[in-house]
Coordinates of C-alpha atoms in Angstrom, one line a residue:
X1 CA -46.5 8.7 16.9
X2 CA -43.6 11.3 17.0
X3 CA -44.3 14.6 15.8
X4 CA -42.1 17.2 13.8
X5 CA -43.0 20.4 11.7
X6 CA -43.1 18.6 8.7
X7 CA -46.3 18.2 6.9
X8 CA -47.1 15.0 4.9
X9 CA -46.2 15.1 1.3
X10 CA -49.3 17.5 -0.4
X11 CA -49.5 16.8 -4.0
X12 CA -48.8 14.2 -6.7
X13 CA -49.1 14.7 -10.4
X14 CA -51.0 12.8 -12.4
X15 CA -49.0 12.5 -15.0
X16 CA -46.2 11.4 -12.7
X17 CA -47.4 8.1 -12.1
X18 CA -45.9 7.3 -15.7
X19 CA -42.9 5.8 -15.0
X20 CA -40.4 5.5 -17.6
X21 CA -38.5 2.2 -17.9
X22 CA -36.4 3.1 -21.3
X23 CA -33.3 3.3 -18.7
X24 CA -31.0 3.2 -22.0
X25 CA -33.0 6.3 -23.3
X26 CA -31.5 7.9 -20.0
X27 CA -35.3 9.6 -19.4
X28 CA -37.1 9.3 -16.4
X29 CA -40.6 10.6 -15.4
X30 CA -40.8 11.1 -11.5
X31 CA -43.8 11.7 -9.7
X32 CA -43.5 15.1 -8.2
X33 CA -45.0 16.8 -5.1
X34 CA -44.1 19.1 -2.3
X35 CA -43.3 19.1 1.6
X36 CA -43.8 21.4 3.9
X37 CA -41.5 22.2 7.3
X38 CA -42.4 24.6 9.8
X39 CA -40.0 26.0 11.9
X40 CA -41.7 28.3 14.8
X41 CA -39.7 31.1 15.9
X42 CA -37.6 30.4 18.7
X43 CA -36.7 27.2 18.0
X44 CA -34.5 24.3 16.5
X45 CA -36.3 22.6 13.8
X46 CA -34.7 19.3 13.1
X47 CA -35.6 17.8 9.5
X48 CA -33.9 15.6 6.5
X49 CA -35.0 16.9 3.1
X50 CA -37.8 13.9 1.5
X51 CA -38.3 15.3 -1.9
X52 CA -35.4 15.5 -4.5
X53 CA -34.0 17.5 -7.5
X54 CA -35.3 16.3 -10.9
X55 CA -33.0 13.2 -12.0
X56 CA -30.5 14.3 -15.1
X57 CA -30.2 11.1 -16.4
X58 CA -31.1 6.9 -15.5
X59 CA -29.0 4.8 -17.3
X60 CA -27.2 0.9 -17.3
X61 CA -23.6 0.5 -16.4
X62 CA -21.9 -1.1 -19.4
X63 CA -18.5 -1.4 -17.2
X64 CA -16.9 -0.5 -14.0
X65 CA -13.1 -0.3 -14.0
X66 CA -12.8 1.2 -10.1
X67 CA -14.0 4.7 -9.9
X68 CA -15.2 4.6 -13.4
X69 CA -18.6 3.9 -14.5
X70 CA -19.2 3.7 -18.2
X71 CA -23.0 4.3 -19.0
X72 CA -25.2 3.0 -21.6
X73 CA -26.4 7.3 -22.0
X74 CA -24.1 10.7 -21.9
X75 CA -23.7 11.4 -18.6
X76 CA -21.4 14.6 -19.7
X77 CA -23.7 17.2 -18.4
X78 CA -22.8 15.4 -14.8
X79 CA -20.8 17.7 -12.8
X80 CA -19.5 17.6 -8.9
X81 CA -22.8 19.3 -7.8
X82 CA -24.1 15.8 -8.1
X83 CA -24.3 12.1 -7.5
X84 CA -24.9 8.9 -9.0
X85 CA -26.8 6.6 -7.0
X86 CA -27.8 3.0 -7.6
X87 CA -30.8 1.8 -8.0
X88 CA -30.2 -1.7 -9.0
X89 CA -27.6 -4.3 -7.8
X90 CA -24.9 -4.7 -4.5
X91 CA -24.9 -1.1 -4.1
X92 CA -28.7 -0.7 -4.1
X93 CA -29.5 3.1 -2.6
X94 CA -25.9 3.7 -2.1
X95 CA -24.9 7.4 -3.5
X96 CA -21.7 8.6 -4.6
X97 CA -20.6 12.3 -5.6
X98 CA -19.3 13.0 -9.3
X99 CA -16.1 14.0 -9.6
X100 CA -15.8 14.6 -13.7
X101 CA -17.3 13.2 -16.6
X102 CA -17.8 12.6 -20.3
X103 CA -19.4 11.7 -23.2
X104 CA -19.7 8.1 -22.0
X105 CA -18.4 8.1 -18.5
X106 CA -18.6 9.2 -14.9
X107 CA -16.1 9.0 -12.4
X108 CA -16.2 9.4 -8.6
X109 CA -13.5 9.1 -6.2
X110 CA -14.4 5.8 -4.3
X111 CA -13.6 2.3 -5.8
X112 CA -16.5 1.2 -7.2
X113 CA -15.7 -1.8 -9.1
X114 CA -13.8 -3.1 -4.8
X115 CA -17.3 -2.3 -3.5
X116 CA -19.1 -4.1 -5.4
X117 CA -20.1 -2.6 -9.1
X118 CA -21.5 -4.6 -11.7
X119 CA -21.9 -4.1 -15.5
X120 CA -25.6 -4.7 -16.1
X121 CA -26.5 -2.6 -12.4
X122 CA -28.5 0.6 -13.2
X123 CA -28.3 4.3 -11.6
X124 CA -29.4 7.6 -11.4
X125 CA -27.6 10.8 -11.6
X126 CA -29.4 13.7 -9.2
X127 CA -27.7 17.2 -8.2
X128 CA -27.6 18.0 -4.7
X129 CA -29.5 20.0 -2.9
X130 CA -27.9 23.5 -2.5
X131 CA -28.6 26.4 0.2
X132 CA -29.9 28.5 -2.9
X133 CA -31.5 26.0 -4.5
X134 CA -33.7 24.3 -1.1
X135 CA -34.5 27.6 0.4
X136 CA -34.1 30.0 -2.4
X137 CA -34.7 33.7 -1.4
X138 CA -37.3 33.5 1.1
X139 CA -35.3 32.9 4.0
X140 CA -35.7 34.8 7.4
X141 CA -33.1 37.6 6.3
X142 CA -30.1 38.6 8.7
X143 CA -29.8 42.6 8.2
X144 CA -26.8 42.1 10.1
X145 CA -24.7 39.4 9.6
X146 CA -22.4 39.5 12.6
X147 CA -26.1 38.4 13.9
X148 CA -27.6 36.3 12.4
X149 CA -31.8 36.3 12.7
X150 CA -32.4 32.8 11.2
X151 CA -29.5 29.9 10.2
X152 CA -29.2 26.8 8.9
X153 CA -27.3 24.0 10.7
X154 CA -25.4 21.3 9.3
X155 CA -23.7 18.3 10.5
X156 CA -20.2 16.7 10.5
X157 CA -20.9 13.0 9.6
X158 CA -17.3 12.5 9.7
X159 CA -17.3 13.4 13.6
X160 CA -17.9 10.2 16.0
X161 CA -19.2 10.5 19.5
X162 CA -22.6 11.2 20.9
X163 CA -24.5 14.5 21.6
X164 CA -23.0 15.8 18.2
X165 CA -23.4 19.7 17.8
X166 CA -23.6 20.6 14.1
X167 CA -20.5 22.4 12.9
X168 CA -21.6 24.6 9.8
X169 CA -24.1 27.7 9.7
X170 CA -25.1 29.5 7.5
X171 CA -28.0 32.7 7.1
X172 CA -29.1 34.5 4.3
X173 CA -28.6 38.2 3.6
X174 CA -30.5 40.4 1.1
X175 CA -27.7 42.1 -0.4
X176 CA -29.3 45.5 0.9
X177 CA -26.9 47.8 2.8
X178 CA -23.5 46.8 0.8
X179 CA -21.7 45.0 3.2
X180 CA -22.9 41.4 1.3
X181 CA -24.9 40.8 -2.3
X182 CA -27.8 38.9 -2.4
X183 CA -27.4 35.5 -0.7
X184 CA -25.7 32.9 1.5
X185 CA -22.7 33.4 4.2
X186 CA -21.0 31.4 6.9
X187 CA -22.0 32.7 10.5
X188 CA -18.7 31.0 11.8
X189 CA -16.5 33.1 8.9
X190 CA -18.8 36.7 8.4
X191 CA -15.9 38.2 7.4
X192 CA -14.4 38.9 4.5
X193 CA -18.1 38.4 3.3
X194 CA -18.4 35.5 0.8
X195 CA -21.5 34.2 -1.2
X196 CA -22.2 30.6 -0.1
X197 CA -25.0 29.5 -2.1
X198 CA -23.8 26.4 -3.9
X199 CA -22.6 24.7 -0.4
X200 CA -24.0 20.8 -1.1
X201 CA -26.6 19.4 1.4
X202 CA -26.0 15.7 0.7
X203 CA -28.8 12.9 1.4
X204 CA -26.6 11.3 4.0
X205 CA -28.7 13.7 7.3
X206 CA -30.9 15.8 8.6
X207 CA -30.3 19.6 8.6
X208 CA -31.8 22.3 11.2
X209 CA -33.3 25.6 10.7
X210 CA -32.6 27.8 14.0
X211 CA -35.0 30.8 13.7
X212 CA -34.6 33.4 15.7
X213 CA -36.2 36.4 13.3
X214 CA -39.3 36.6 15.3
X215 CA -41.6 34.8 13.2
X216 CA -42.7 31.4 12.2
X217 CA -40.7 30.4 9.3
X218 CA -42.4 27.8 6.6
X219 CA -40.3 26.0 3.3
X220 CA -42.4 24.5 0.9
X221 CA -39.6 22.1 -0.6
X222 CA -41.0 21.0 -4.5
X223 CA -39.2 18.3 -5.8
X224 CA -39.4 14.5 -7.2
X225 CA -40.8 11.8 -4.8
X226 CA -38.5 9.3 -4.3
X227 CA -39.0 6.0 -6.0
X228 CA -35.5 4.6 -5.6
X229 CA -34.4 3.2 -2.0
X230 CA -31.6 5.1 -0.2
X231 CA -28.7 3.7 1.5
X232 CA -27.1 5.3 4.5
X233 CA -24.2 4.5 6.1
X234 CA -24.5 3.7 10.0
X235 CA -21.1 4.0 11.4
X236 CA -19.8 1.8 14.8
X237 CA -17.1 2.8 17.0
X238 CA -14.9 0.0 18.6
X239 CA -15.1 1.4 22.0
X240 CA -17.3 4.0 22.3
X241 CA -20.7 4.7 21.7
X242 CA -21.1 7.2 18.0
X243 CA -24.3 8.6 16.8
X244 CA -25.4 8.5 13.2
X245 CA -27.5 11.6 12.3
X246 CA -30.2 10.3 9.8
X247 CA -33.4 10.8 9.0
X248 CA -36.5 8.9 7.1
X249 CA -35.8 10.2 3.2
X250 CA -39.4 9.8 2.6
X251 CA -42.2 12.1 2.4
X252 CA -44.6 9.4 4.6
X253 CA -44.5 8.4 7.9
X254 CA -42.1 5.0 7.9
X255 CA -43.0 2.6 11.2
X256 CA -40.3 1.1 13.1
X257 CA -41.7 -2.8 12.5
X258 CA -41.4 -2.4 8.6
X259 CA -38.2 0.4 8.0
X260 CA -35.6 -2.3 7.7
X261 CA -33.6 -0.4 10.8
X262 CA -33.2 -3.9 12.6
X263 CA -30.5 -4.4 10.0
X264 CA -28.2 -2.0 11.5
X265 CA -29.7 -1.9 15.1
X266 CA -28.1 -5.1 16.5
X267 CA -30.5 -7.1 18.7
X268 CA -30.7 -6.0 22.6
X269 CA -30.8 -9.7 24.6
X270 CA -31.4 -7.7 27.8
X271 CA -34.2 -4.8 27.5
X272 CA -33.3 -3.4 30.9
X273 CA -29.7 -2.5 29.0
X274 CA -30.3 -1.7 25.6
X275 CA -27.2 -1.7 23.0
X276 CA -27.9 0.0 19.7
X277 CA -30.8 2.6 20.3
X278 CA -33.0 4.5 17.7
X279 CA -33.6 8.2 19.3
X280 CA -36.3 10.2 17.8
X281 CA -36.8 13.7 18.3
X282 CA -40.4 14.9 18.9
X283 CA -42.0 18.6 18.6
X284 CA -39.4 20.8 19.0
X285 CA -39.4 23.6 21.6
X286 CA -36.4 25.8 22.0
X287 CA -32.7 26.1 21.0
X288 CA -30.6 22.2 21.0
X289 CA -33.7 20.4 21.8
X290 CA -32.7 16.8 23.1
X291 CA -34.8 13.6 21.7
X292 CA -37.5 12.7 23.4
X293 CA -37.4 9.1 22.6
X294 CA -35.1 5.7 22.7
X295 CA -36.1 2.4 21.1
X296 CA -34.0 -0.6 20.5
X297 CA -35.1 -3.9 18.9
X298 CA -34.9 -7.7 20.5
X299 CA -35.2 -10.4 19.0
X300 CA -37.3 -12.7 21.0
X301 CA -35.7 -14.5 22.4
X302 CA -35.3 -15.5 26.5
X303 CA -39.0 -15.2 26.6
X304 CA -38.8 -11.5 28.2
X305 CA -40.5 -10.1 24.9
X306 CA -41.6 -10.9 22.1
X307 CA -39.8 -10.0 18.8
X308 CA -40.0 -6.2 18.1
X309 CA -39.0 -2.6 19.4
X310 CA -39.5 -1.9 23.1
X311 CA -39.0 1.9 24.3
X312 CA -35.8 2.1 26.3
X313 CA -36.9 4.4 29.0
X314 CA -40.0 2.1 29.8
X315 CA -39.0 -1.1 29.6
X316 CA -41.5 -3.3 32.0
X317 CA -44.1 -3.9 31.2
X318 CA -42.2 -5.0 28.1
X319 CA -44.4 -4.2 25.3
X320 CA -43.9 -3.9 21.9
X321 CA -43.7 -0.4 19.8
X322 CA -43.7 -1.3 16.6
X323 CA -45.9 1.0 15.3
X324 CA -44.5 4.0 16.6
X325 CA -43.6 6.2 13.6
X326 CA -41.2 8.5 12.2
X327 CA -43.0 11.0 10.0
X328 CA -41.9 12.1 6.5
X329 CA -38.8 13.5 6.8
X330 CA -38.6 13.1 10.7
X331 CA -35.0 13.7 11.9
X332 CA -33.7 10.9 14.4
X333 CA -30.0 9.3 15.7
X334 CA -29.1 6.0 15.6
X335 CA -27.0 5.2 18.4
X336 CA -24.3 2.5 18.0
X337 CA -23.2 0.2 21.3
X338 CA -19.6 0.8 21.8
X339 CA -18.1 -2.1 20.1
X340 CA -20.7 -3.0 17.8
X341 CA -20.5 -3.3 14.3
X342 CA -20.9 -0.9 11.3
X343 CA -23.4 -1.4 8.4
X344 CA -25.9 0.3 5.9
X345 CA -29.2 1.0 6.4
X346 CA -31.2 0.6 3.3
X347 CA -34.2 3.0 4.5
X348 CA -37.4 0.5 2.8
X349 CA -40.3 3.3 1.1
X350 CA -42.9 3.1 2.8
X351 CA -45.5 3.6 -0.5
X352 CA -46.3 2.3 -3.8
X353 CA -46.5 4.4 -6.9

C-alpha cells in the first residue's frame, strides 16, 4: 500500500445518506464529511483535494447550442468561481468553468454541444476551491513575505514534459506589521503586495504544501463526499514522454485492479520496457520528493504475465500488483509513452452511499 499524510475520510452524516433525486428542483443532499492532510515540517506534502464545496444547484439540460447550456433550474447565481460538471451522459465526470450566466442558462467557453452535449444529460454546478476558502486562516503564517515560512504549490497542467516543477506559490500573511492585510500573496510576485485569496484550485491535480515554519502543519478539509465520478484529462505527447499530474479525487483508498486507469494507461507487451507508467509517490521526506513507485498494466497476453499491473522497477518474477493502492486523495503521475495516445480517465468511486 502507498502511504501519504492524508487520513481516510473521518465522518459521514446521517442525514447525508438522503439523496435527493428531484434534479428539476435543482436541490441536492450530499453526504458530508472531512479529510485530514498532514504536512510535517520540512517537507513536500503532495495531495489532491477529495472532499468538495457544497453543490449550488443539480439540474437537466433542456438544450445545448455550443457553449450554452440551458437548464431545467436558475443557474443565475453561477458565476466564474465555478463549474458545471456532468454527471450523466458522453461527458460523464467531465467539468467545465462558468463563464456567465442567467435566469435559464450557463455558458462556458468550450463547445459543448462539438463534444458531445445532450439535451436530457444532467449536471452539477460546484464553486472551486479557493486558497481562502481550503485553508482559510490557519495557515503556517510568513511574518515576512520576501520569506516565506510555509507555501502552497501549484501546477501548470498546460506544461508537457516530465519531472514537472510546479509554477505558482503562494503563503499566507496575517496582515500584522502593515506591509500586507490579512491573507494570500504570490511568493514569485511579493511585491507590490497583493491579496490572493480567490486564486481557483481546480479538480484537474494535486497541490503541495511546502512547510518550512518549524512545525507540523495539519488541514482538516470539510466538504461534500463525492458521489459523482470525475473525469480527467490524460494528455499524450507525439514524441516525447508528458506527465499528467493527478490524483485519486476520493476520500478512500482506490486499488489499481478496479480504478479504471487501464483506459488511459495503454497496454505494456514487453514488461522489461514499460510504455505508459502510473508513478505514485509514497511518505514524503524532504523538499521535491521524487516517486517512489512505477506500475504499468499488460494485458496478458505472450504468456509472460498474466493480465494486470506489474511494478516497473521489479519486473521478474513477474507478478501482479493489483492491489497496491492509492489512498484517499493520494497524489500520483501518469506518465504517457512518447507517441502514445491521449484520453480521459474517468477515476471509478471506490464506495457506495
Amino acid at each position: 500500500m502507498i502511504k501519504t499524510p492524508t487520513k481516510f475520510i473521518a465522518l459521514l452524516s446521517v442525514a447525508a445518506f438522503l439523496m435527493s433525486s428531484a434534479f428539476a428542483q435543482g436541490v441536492t443532499t450530499a453526504p458530508v464529511g472531512y479529510v485530514t492532510t498532514s504536512a510535517a515540517n520540512g517537507v513536500d506534502a503532495k495531495f489532491g483535494i477529495s472532499m468538495e464545496r457544497a453543490a449550488l444547484l443539480a439540474a437537466n439540460v433542456d438544450s445545448v447550442v455550443a457553449g450554452v447550456l440551458t437548464l431545467s433550474a436558475d443557474p443565475s447565481a453561477a458565476t466564474d468561481g465555478d463549474y458545471v460538471q456532468f454527471t450523466s451522459g458522453a461527458l460523464l465526470g467531465q467539468w467545465f468553468q462558468v463563464s456567465s450566466s442567467d435566469a435559464t442558462s450557463i455558458t462556458v467557453v468550450e463547445d459543448l454541444a462539438s463534444l458531445g452535449a445532450l439535451a436530457s444529460d444532467q449536471v452539477k454546478v460546484v464553486p472551486f476551491w479557493t486558497l481562502s476558502t481550503l485553508f482559510g486562516t490557519g495557515f503556517p503564517n510568513s511574518a515576512n513575505i520576501f520569506a516565506a515560512d510555509a507555501q502552497i504549490l501549484l501546477n501548470d497542467v498546460t506544461t508537457t514534459g516530465i519531472n514537472l516543477a510546479p509554477n505558482r506559490n503562494y503563503a499566507y500573511h496575517d496582515g500584522t506589521g502593515g506591509t500586507l492585510g490579512a491573507g494570500w500573496f504570490d511568493v514569485n510576485a511579493p511585491f507590490p503586495p497583493t491579496i490572493q485569496d480567490d486564486v481557483i484550485i481546480a479538480p484537474n491535480s494535486f497541490i503541495t504544501i511546502r512547510n518550512e515554519s518549524g512545525a507540523a502543519y495539519e488541514l482538516v478539509v470539510a466538504g461534500a463526499v463525492p458521489v459523482d465520478v470525475l473525469n480527467l484529462g490524460v494528455v499524450a505527447d507525439g514524441s516525447l514522454e508528458n506527465d499528467n499530474l493527478v490524483y485519486n479525487p476520493y476520500p478512500h483508498a482506490i486499488a489499481l485492479s478496479t480504478s479504471g486507469l487501464e483506459s488511459v494507461v495503454a497496454n505494456s507487451p514487453n514488461i522489461f520496457a514499460a510504455g505508459d507508467q502510473v508513478i505514485v509517490y509514497g511518505t514524503p521526506a524532504g523538499l521535491n520528493p521524487a516517486p517512489s513507485s512505477n506500475y504499468a498494466y499488460h494485458d496478458g497476453t505472450g504468456g509472460t504475465l498474466a493480465e494486470g499491473w506489474f511494478d516497473v522497477n521489479a519486473p521478474f518474477p513477474p507478478t501482479i500488483q493489483d492491489s497496491v493502492t492509492i489512498p484517499a486523495g493520494g497524489a500520483f503521475l501518469i506518465r504517457k509513452a512518447a507517441g502514445s495516445v491521449s484520453g480521459n480517465w474517468t477515476a471509478l468511486i471506490p464506495y457506495t452511499l
